XYZ file of C-alpha atoms in Angstrom:
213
model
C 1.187 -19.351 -16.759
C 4.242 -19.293 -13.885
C 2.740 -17.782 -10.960
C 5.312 -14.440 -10.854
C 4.447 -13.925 -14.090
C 0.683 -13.885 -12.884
C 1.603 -11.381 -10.352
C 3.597 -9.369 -12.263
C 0.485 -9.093 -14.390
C -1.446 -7.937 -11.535
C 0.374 -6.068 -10.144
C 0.876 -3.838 -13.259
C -3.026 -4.232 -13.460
C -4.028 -3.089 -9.666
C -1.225 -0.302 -9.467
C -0.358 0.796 -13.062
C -2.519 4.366 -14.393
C -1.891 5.966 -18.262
C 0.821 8.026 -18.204
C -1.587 11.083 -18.713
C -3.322 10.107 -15.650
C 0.307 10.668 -13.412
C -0.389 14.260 -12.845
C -3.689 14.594 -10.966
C -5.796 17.225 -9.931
C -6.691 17.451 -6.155
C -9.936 17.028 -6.083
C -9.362 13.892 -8.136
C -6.903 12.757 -5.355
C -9.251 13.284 -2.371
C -12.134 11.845 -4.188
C -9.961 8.261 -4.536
C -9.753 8.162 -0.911
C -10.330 10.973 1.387
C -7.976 11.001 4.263
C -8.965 12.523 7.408
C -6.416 13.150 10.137
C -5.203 10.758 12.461
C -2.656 8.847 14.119
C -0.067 7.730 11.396
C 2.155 10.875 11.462
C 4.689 11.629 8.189
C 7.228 14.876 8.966
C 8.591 16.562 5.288
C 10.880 19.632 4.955
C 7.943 20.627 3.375
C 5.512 20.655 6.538
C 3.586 17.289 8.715
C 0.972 15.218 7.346
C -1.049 12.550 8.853
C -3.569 9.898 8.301
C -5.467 7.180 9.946
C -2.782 4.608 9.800
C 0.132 2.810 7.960
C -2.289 -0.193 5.559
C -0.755 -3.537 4.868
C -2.857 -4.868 2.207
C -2.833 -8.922 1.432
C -4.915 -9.780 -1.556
C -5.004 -13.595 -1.906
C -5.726 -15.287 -5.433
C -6.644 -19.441 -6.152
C -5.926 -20.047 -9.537
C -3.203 -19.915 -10.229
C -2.463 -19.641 -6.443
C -1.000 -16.150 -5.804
C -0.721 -13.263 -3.099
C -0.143 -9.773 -3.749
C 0.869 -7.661 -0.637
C 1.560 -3.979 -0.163
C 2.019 -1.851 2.302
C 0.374 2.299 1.828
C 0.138 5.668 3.102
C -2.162 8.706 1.812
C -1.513 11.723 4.664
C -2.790 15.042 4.171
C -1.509 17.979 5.662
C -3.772 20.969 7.560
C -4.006 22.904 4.078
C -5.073 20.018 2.382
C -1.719 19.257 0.989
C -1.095 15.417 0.668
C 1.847 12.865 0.444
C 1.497 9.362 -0.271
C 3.870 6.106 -0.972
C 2.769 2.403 -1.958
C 5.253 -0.536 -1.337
C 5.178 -3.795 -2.722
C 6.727 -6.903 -0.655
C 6.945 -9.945 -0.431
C 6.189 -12.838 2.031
C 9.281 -12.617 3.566
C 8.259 -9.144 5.087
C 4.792 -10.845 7.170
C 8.001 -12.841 9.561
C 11.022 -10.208 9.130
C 8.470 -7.386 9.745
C 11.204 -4.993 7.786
C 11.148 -4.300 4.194
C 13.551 -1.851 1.806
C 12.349 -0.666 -1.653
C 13.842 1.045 -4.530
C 11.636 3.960 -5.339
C 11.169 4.479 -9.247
C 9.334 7.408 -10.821
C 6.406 5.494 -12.212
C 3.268 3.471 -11.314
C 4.254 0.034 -12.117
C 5.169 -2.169 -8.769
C 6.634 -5.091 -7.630
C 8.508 -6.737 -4.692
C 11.035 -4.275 -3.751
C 9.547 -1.257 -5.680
C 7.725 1.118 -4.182
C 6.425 4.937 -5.220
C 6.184 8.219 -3.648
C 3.806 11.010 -4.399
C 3.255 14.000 -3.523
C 0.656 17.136 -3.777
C 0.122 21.020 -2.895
C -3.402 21.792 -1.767
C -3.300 24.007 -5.507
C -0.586 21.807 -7.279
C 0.167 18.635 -9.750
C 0.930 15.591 -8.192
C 4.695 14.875 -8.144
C 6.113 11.318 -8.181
C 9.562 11.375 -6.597
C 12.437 10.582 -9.206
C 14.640 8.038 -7.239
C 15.492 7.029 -3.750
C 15.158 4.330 -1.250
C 11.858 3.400 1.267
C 13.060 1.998 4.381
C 9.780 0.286 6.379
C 10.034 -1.727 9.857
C 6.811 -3.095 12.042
C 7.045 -3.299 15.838
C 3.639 -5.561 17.075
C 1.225 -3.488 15.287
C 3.224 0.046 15.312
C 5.312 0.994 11.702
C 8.033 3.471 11.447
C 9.664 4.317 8.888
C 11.868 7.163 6.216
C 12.204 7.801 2.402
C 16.058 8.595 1.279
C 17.198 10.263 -1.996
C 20.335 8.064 -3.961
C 22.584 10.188 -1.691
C 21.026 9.170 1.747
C 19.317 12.420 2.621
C 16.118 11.612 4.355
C 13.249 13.672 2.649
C 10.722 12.024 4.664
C 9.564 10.065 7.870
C 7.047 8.256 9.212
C 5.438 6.160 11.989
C 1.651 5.218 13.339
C -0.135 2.422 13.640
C -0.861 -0.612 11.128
C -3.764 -1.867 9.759
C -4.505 -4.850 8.000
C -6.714 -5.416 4.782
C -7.188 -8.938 3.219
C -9.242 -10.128 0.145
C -9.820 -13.808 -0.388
C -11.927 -15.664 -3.256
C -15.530 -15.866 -2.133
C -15.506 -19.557 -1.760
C -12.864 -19.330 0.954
C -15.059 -17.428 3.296
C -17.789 -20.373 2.494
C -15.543 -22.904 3.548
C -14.953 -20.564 6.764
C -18.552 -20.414 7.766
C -18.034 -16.672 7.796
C -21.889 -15.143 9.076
C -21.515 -11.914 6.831
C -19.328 -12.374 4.080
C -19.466 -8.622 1.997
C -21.267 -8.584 -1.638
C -17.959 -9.804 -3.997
C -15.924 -6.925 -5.425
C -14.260 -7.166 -8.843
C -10.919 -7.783 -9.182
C -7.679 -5.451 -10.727
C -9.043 -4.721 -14.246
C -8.333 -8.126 -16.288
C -7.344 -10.327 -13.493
C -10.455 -12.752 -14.306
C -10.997 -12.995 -10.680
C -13.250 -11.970 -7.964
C -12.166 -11.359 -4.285
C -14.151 -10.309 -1.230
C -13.128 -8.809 1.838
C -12.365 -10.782 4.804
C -13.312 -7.870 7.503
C -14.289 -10.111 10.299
C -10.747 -12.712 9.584
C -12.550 -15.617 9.057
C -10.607 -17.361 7.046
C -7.253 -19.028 8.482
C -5.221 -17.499 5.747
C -6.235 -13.500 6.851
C -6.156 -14.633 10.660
C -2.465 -15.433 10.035
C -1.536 -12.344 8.621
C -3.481 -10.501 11.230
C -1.979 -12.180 13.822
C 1.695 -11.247 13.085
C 1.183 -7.506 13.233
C -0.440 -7.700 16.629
């Protein structure tokens, strides 16, 4: 199997929900991830949210060899109100450190697509229709805006980024790592296990680390 049709595949499989799971309850939101307040800062027309930071995620497969990468928010607002967007890029975006996505009204990502949800403390979540993400990383700092099809800016963003990176088990092994984690499955049907490199001992998450710093 080619390998972008391998990460197509996973990508559907890590980011892709039913289409009756698209409109979720808030305590179902909260419970995927609660999101206390800190220094990532996102400004609406619709009020300021925050969160911890701006998350670049690199998830690194061996057979066939593969790496997903994406880039997330989750902010919540004072009255519990949240906003959210996930970005998919590619490995063009670790050097350039800039990255522009079409946003499409549905859970299934790839390079260049990225989606944007949002949710009332009381409400349905609500997947903006269409627009365009705009992202760009200074050292370790991101900044960033959402734009409809006609340019108006309905949201923007900035804080700090963090970096989260999954390797096969073996690699941390071969890395003499002194506490690798317990392995975590994989996406659903990805026939792959991945563990999480928290300490950067492997050469692979050290690079990746080392070019948001």
């Amino acid at each position: 199997m080619r390998p972008a049709v391998v990460m197509a595949a996973l990508m559907l499989g890590a980011c892709a929900k039913p289409k009756e799971d698209r409109v979720m309850s808030r305590q179902a939101l909260t419970a995927e991830r609660p999101q206390p307040r800190g220094a990532a800062t996102v400004r609406t027309d619709e009020g300021i949210y925050s969160a911890p930071s701006v998350r670049f995620s690199a998830d690194f497969l061996e057979n066939p060899p593969a790496t997903l990468r994406l880039v997330t928010l989750s902010a919540q607002s004072e009255d519990g109100s949240t906003w959210r967007f996930r970005m998919a890029v590619d490995e063009k975006f670790v050097k350039s450190k800039h990255a522009t996505a079409r946003i499409i009204p549905q859970n299934l990502l790839g390079p260049g697509l990225a989606v944007v949800d949002s949710q009332k403390a009381r409400g349905p979540s609500v997947l903006m229709e269409e627009g365009i993400l705009d992202l760009t990383v200074t050292g370790n700092q991101a900044k960033g805006e959402v734009r409809t099809k006609d340019g108006r800016v309905r949201a923007t963003f900035e804080g700090p980024l963090t970096v989260e990176c999954m390797v096969p088990p073996g690699w941390l092994s071969k890395a003499n790592a002194q506490a690798a984690p317990a392995p975590v499955p994989a996406s659903p049907g990805a026939g792959a296990v991945r563990v999480l490199d928290e300490a950067l001992a492997t050469p692979q998450c050290r690079s990746v680390a080392e070019s948001f710093r």
